[in-house]
Tab-separated table of C-alpha atoms in Angstrom:
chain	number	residue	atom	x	y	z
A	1	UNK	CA	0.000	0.000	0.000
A	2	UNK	CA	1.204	3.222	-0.697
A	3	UNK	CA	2.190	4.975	2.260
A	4	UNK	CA	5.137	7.626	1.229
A	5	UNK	CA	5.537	11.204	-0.136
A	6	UNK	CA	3.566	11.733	-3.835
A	7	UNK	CA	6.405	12.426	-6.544
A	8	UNK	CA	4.195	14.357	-9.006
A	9	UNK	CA	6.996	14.472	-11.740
A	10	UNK	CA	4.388	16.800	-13.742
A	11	UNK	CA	4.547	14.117	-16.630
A	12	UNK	CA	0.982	14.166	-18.602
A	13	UNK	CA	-0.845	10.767	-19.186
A	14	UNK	CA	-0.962	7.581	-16.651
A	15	UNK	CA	1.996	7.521	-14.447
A	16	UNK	CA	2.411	3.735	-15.404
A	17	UNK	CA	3.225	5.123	-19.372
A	18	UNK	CA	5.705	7.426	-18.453
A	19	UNK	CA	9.487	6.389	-18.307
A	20	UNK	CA	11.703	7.656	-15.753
A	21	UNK	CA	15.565	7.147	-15.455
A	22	UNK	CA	17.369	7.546	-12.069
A	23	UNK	CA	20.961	8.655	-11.586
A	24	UNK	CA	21.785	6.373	-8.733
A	25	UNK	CA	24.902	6.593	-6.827
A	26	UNK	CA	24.666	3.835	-4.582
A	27	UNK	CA	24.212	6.760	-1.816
A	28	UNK	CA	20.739	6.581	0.531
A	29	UNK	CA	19.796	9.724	-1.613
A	30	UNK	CA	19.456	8.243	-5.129
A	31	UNK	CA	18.528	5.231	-3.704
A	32	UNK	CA	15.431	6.956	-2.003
A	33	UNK	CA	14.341	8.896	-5.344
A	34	UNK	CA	14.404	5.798	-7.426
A	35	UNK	CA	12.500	4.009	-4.608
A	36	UNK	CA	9.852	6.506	-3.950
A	37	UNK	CA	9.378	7.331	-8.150
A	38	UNK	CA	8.427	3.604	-8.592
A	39	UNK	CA	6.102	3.440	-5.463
A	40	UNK	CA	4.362	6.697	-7.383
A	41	UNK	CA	3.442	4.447	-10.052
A	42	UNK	CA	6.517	5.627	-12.526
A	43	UNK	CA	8.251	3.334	-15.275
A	44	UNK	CA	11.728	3.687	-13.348
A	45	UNK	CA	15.351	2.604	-15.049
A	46	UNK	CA	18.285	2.824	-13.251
A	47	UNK	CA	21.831	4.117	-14.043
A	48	UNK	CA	25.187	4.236	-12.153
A	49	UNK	CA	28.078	5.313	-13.681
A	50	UNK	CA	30.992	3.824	-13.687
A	51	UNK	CA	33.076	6.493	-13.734
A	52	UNK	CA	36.792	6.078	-12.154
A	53	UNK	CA	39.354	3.620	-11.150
A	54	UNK	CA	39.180	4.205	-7.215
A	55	UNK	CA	42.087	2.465	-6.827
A	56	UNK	CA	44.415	3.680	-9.564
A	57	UNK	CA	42.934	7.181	-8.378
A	58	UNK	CA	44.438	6.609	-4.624
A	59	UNK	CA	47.553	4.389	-5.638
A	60	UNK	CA	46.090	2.128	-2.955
A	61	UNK	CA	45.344	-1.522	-4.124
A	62	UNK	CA	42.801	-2.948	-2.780
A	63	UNK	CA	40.457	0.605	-2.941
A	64	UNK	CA	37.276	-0.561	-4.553
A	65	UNK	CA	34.840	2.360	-3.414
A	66	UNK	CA	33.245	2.568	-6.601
A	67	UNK	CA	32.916	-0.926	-6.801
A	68	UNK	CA	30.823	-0.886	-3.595
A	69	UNK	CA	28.817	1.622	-4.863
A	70	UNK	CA	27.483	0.037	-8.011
A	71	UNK	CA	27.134	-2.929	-5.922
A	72	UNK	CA	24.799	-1.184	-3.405
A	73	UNK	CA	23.075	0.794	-6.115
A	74	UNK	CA	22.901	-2.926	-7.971
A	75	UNK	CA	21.053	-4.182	-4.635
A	76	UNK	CA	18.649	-1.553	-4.338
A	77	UNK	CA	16.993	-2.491	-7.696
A	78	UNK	CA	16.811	-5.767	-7.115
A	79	UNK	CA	15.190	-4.565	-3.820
A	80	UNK	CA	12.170	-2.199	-5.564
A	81	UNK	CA	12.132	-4.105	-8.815
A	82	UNK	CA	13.947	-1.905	-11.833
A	83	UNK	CA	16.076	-2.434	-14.569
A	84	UNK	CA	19.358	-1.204	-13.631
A	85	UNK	CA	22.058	-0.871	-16.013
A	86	UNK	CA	25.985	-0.032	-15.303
A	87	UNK	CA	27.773	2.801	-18.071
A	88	UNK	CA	30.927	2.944	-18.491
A	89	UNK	CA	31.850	6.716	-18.560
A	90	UNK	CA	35.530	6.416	-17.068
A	91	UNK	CA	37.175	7.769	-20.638
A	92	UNK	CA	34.541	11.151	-20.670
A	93	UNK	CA	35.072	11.378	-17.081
A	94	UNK	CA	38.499	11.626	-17.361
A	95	UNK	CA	38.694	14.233	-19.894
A	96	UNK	CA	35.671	16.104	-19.090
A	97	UNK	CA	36.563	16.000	-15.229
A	98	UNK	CA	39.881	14.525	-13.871
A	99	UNK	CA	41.775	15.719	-16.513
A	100	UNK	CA	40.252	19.224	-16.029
A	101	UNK	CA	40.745	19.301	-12.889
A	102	UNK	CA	44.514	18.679	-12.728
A	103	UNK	CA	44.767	21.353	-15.616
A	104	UNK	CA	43.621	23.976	-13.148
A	105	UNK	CA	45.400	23.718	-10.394
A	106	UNK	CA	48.347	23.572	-12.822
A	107	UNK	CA	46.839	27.178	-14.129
A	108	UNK	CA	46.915	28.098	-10.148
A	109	UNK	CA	43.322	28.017	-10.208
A	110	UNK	CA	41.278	26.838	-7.296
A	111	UNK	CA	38.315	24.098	-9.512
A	112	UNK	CA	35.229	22.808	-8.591
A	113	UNK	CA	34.959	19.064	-10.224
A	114	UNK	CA	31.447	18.239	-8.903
A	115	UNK	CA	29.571	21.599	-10.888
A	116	UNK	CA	32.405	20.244	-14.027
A	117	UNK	CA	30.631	16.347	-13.777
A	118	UNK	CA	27.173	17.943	-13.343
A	119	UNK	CA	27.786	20.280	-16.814
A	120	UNK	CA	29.153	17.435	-18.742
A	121	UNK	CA	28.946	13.630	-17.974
A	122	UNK	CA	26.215	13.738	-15.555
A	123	UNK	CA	23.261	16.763	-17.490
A	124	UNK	CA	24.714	16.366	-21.399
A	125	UNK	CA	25.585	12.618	-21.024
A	126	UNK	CA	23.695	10.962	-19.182
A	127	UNK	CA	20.590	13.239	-20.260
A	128	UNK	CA	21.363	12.045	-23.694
A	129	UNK	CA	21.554	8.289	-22.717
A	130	UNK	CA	18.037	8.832	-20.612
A	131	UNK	CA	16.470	10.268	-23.901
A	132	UNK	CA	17.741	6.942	-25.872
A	133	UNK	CA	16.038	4.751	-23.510
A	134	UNK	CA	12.867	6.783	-24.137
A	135	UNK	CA	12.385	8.430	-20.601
A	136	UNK	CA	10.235	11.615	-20.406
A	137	UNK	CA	12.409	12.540	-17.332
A	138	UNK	CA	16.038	12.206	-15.805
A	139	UNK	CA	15.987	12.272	-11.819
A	140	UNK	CA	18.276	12.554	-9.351
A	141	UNK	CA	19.027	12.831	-5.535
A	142	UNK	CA	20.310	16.207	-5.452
A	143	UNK	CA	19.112	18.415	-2.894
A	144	UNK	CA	17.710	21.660	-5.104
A	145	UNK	CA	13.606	22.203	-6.038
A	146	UNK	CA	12.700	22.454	-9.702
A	147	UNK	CA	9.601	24.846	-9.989
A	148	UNK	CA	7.302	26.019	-12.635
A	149	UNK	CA	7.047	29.590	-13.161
A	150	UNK	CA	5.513	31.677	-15.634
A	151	UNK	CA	8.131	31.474	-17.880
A	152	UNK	CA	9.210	27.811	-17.777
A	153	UNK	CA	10.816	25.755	-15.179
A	154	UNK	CA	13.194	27.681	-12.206
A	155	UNK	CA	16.133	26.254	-10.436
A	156	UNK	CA	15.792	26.922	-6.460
A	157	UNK	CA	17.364	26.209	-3.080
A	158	UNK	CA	16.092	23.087	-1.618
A	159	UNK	CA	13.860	23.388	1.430
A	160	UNK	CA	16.739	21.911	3.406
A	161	UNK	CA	19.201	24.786	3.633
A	162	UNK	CA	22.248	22.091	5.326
A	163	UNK	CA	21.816	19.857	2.683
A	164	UNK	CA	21.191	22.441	0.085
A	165	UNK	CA	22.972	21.961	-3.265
A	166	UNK	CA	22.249	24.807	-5.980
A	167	UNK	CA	25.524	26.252	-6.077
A	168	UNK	CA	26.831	22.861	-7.954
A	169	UNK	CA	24.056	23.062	-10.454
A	170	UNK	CA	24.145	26.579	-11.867
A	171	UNK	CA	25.808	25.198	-15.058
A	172	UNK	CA	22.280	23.094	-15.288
A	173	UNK	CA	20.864	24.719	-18.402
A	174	UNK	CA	16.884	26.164	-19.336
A	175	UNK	CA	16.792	22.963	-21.803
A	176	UNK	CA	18.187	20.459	-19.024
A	177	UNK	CA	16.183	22.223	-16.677
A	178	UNK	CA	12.959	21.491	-18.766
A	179	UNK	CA	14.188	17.619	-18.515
A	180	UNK	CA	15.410	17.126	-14.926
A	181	UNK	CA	13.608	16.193	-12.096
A	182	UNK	CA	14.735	16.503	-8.404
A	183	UNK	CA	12.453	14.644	-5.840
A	184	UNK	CA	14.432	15.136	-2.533
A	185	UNK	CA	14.055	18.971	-2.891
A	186	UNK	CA	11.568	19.133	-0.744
A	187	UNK	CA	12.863	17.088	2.010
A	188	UNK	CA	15.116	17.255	5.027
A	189	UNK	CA	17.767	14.498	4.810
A	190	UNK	CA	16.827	13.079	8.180
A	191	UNK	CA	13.457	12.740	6.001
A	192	UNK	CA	15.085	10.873	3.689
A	193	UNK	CA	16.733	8.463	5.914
A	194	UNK	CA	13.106	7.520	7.078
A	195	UNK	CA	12.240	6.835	3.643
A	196	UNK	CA	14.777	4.502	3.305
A	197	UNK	CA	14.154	2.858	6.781
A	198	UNK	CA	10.158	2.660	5.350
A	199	UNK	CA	11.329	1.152	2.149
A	200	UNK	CA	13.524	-1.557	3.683
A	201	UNK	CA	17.037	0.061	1.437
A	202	UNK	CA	20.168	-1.615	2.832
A	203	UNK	CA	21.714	1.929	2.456
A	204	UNK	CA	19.433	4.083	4.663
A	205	UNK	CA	22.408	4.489	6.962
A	206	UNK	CA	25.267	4.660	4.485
A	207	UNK	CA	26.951	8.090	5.748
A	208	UNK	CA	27.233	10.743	2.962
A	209	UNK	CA	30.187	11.012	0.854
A	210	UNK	CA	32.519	14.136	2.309
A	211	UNK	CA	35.029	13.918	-0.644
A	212	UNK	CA	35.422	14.271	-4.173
A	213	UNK	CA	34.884	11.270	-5.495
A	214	UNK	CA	37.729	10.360	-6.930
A	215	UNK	CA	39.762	11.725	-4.009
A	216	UNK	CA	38.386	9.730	-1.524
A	217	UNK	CA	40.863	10.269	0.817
A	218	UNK	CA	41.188	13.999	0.190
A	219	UNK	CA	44.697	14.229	-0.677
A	220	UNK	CA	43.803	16.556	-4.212
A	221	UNK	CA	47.478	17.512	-4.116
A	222	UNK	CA	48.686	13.996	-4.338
A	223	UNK	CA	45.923	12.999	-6.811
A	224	UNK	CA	47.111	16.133	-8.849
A	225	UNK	CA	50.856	14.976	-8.916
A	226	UNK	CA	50.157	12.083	-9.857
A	227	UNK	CA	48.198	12.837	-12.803
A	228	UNK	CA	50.700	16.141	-13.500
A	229	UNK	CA	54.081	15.537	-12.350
A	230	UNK	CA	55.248	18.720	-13.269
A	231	UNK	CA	52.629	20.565	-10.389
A	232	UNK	CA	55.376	19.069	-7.455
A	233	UNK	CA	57.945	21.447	-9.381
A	234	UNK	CA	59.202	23.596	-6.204
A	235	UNK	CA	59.752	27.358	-6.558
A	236	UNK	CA	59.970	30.558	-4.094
A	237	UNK	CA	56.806	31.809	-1.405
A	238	UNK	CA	57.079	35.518	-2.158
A	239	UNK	CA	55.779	38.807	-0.410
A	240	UNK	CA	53.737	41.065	-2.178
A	241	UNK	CA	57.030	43.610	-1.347
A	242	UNK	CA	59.036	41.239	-3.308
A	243	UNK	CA	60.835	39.599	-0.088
A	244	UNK	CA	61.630	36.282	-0.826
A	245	UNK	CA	60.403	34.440	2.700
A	246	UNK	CA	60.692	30.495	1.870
A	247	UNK	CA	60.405	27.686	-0.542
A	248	UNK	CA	57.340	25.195	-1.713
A	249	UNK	CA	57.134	22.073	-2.918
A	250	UNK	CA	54.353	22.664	-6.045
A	251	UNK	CA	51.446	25.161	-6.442
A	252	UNK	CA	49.251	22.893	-5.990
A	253	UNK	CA	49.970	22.881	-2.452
A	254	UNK	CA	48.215	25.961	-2.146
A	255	UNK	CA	44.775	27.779	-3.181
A	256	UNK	CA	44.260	31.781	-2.674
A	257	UNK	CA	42.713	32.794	0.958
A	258	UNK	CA	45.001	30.133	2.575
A	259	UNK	CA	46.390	30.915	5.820
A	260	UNK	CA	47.109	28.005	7.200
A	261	UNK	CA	50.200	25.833	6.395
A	262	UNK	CA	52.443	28.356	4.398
A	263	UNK	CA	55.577	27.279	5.941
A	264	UNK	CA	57.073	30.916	5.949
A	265	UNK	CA	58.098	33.232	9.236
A	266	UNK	CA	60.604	35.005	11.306
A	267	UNK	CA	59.290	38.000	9.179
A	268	UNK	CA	60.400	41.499	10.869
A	269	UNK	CA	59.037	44.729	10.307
A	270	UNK	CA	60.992	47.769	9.553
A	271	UNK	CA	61.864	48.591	12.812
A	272	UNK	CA	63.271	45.233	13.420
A	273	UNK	CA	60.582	43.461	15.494
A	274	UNK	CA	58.903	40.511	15.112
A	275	UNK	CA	56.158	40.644	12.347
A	276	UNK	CA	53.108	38.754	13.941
A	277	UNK	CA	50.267	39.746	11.358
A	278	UNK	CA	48.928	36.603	9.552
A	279	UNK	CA	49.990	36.032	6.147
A	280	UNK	CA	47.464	34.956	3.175
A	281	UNK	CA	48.252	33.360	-0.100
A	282	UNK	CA	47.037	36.449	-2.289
A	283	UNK	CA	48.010	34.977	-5.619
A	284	UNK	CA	49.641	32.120	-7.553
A	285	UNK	CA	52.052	32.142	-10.151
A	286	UNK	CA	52.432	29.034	-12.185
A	287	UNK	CA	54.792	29.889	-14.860
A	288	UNK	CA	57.229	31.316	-12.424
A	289	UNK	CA	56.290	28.788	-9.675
A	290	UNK	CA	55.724	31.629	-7.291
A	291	UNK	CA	53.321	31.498	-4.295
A	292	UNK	CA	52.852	35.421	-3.384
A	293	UNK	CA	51.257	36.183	0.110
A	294	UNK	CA	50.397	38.998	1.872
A	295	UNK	CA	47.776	40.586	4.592
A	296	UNK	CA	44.262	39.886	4.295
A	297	UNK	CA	43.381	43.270	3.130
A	298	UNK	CA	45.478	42.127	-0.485
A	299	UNK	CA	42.679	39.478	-0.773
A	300	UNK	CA	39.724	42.029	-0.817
A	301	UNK	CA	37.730	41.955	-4.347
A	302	UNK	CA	34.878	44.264	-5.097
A	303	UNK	CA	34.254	43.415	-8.783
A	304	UNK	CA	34.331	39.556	-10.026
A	305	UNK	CA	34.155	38.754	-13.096
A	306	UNK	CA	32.887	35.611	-14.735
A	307	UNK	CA	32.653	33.357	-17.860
A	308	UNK	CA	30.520	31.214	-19.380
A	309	UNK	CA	27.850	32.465	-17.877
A	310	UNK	CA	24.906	30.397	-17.666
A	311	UNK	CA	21.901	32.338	-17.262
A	312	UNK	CA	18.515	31.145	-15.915
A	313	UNK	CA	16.638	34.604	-15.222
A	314	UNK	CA	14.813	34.169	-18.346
A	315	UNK	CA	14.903	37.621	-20.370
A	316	UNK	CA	17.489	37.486	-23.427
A	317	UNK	CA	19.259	34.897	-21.550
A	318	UNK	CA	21.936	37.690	-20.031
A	319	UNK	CA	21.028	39.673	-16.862
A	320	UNK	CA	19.183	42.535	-17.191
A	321	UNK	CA	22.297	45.771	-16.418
A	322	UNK	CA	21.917	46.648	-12.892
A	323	UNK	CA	19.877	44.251	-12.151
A	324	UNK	CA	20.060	43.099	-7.892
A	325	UNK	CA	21.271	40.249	-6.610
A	326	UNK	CA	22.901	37.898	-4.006
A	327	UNK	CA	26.345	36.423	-4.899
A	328	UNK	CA	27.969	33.167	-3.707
A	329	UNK	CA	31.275	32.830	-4.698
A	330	UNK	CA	32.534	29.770	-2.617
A	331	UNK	CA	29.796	26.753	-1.869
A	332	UNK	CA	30.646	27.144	2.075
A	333	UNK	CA	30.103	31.063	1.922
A	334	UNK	CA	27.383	33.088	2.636
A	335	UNK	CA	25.364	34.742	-0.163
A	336	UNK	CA	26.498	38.287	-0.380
A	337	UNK	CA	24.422	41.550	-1.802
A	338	UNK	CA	25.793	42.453	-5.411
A	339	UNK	CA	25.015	44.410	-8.705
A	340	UNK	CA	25.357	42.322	-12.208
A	341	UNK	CA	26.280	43.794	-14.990
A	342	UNK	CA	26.768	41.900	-18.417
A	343	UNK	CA	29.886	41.629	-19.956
A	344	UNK	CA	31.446	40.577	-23.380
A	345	UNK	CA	31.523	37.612	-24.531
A	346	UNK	CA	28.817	35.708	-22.841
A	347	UNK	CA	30.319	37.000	-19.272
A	348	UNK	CA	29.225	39.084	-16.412
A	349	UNK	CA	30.947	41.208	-13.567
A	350	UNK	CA	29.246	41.119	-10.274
A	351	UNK	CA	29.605	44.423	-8.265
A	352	UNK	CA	29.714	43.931	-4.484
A	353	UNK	CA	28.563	45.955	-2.273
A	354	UNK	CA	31.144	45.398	0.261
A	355	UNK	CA	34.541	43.647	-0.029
A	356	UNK	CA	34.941	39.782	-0.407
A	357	UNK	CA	37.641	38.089	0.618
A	358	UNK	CA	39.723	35.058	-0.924
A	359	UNK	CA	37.677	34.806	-4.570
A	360	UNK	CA	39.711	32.277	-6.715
A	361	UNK	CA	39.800	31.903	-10.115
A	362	UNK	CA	38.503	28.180	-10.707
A	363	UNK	CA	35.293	28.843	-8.453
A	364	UNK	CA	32.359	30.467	-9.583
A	365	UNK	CA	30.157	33.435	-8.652
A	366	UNK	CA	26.262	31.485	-8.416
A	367	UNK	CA	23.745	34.746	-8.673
A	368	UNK	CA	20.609	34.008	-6.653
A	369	UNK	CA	17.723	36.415	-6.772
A	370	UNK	CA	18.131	39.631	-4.126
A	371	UNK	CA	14.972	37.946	-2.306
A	372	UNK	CA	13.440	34.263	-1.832
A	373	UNK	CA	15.365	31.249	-3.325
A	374	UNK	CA	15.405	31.271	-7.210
A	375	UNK	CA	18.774	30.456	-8.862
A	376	UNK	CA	19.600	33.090	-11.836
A	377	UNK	CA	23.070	31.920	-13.240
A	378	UNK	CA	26.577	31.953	-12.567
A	379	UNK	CA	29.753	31.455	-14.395
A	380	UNK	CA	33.368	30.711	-13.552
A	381	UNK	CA	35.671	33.356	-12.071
A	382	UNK	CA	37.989	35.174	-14.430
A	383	UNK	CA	39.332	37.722	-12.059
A	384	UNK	CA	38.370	40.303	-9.955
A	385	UNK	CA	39.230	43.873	-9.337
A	386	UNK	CA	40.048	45.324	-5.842
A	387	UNK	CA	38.278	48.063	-4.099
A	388	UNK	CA	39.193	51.541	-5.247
A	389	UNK	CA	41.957	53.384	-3.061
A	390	UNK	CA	40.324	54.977	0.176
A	391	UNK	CA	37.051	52.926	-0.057
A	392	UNK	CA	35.705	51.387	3.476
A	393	UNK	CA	37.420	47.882	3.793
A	394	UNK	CA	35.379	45.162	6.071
């Protein structure tokens, strides 16, 4: 009998005639939205992706993460009764991900893999591969409500703002958009968890993941020098006056805004006493192997600029000039008050109205609406420009 939430996917026409595929991960999350879809009456497929060799990834034999996860993800459809099949995107997902993400810390950038999956292997890919098997509708476990406006269908926080995950799906495009489904939007994950206790899902306690995937053990560096052998190529830490202060062991060591771990002191000030004010890694020079640092005020950016900018305001598909909004420009950072302003190319600056501190090139600015939850765009950070000399600092 059914007894759980009603996934109204929107589809027209009996539930029973409409074909749904599932992203599962093997996690409680996916497991939950394939689970729940089919107790709604849905025609539900299954898909996990192989995508990585955990163990060549670690250099640790033996490491079979993935492996357990298709396995568990393998188990859950026998459990509800799908088709489940197993794709082997390892080559696409290590040029459209791994490979990309090696390449930018080698650029001194600071990248985001997980938004680089979802634009590529997981919402061109996988989308296309759900449209092959004839589904009406690709859904997944991510944490991030799909609703229908008057224009079409909007991207929005999830109702869960802990487990919220918007900022990884800016790249998701109108046309995706119009495709994707996300159940779990709606829920809390402790909500979740009872879902999968309900349902009888081997994984309803299987904790989440807290790494990149493919670094499970969250050693990027080493994953890095592995792949690039040339980013363990040492070089000089730097002040911003020039002062040579120490040496590093690769760039990829370090990402801008770090404090910790420099391996610098005994700096002095001019008159000869010890220098106690917190250094910051303020930039990163790859050709010259250079790590600069500097005082946290170095860091502070009141323009960013972005590229490839995804819109999802509707409009001409580029924000409106002057147009309010709220900026994110690091997942674990608070939203912060901004003016957007197009730029060439298919770009746009964001204009802050106070200082930010540590923005990266790599990450991206996510625009949100200046009021409730709708996602508008974002892009990925080409620079930024500091405040103007003499304007208030935080």
């Amino acid at each position: 009998m059914f007894s759980g939430p009603d996934l109204d996917l929107g589809l027209p026409g009996p539930r029973g005639g409409r074909r749904v595929v599932v992203a599962m991960s093997g996690g409680v999350d996916s497991s939950v939205t394939a689970a729940l879809l089919k107790e709604a009456g849905y025609d539900v497929v299954g898909i996990t992706l192989q995508l990585y060799d955990h163990g060549a990834a670690t250099a640790r034999r033996g490491a079979c993460c993935a492996g357990a996860d298709i396995h568990d993800a393998r188990s859950v459809a026998e459990r509800i009764g799908i088709p489940h099949y197993v794709l082997d995107y390892e080559s696409r997902f290590r040029e459209s991900v791994v490979d990309d993400f090696a390449d930018s810390y080698l650029r001194g950038e600071t990248p985001i893999p997980c938004v680089r999956c979802n634009q590529t292997v997981k919402f061109r890919d996988l989308l296309a591969t759900a449209r092959d098997l004839g589904a009406e509708a690709l859904a997944t476990g991510h944490y991030v409500r799909r609703v229908v406006g008057a224009g079409g269908p909007e991207l929005h926080r999830a109702a869960d703002p802990g487990k919220d995950q918007s900022y990884f799906l800016f790249a998701t495009t109108p046309e995706q958009l119009a495709f994707l489904r996300f159940p779990l939007g709606g829920m809390d994950k402790d909500a979740t968890r009872a879902e999968a206790r309900r349902l009888g899902l081997a994984v309803q306690d299987k904790p989440d993941s807290q790494d990149i995937c493919f670094v499970p053990n969250g050693n990027y560096a080493e994953v890095v020098r592995r792949l690039r052998p040339g980013a363990a190529d040492p070089g000089d830490i730097v002040h911003l006056d020039g002062s040579v202060l120490g040496r590093h062991d690769g760039i990829v060591g370090y990402t801008v805004g770090q404090r910790r771990g420099l391996g610098v002191g005994g700096r002095r000030t001019p008159e000869g006493e010890p220098d106690t004010d917190p250094l910051y890694v303020v930039r990163l020079e790859p050709e010259a192997r250079r790590v600069v640092v500097g005082p946290r005020a170095a860091l502070a950016a009141a323009t960013v600029m972005a590229g490839e900018l995804n819109w999802l305001g509707g409009g001409d598909g580029i924000p409106a000039a002057g147009a309010r909004v709220q900026v994110k420009l690091r997942s674990t950072q608070a939203p912060a008050p901004a003016t957007v302003l197009p730029a060439g190319r298919g770009g746009a600056a964001s204009v802050l109205d106070a200082p930010q501190y540590g923005v990266s090139a790599g990450q991206a600015p996510v625009l949100y609406a200046e009021a409730g939850d709708r996602v508008l765009g974002g892009g990925w950070i080409r620079g930024a420009e500091a405040p103007a000399v003499g304007a208030a600092a935080e």
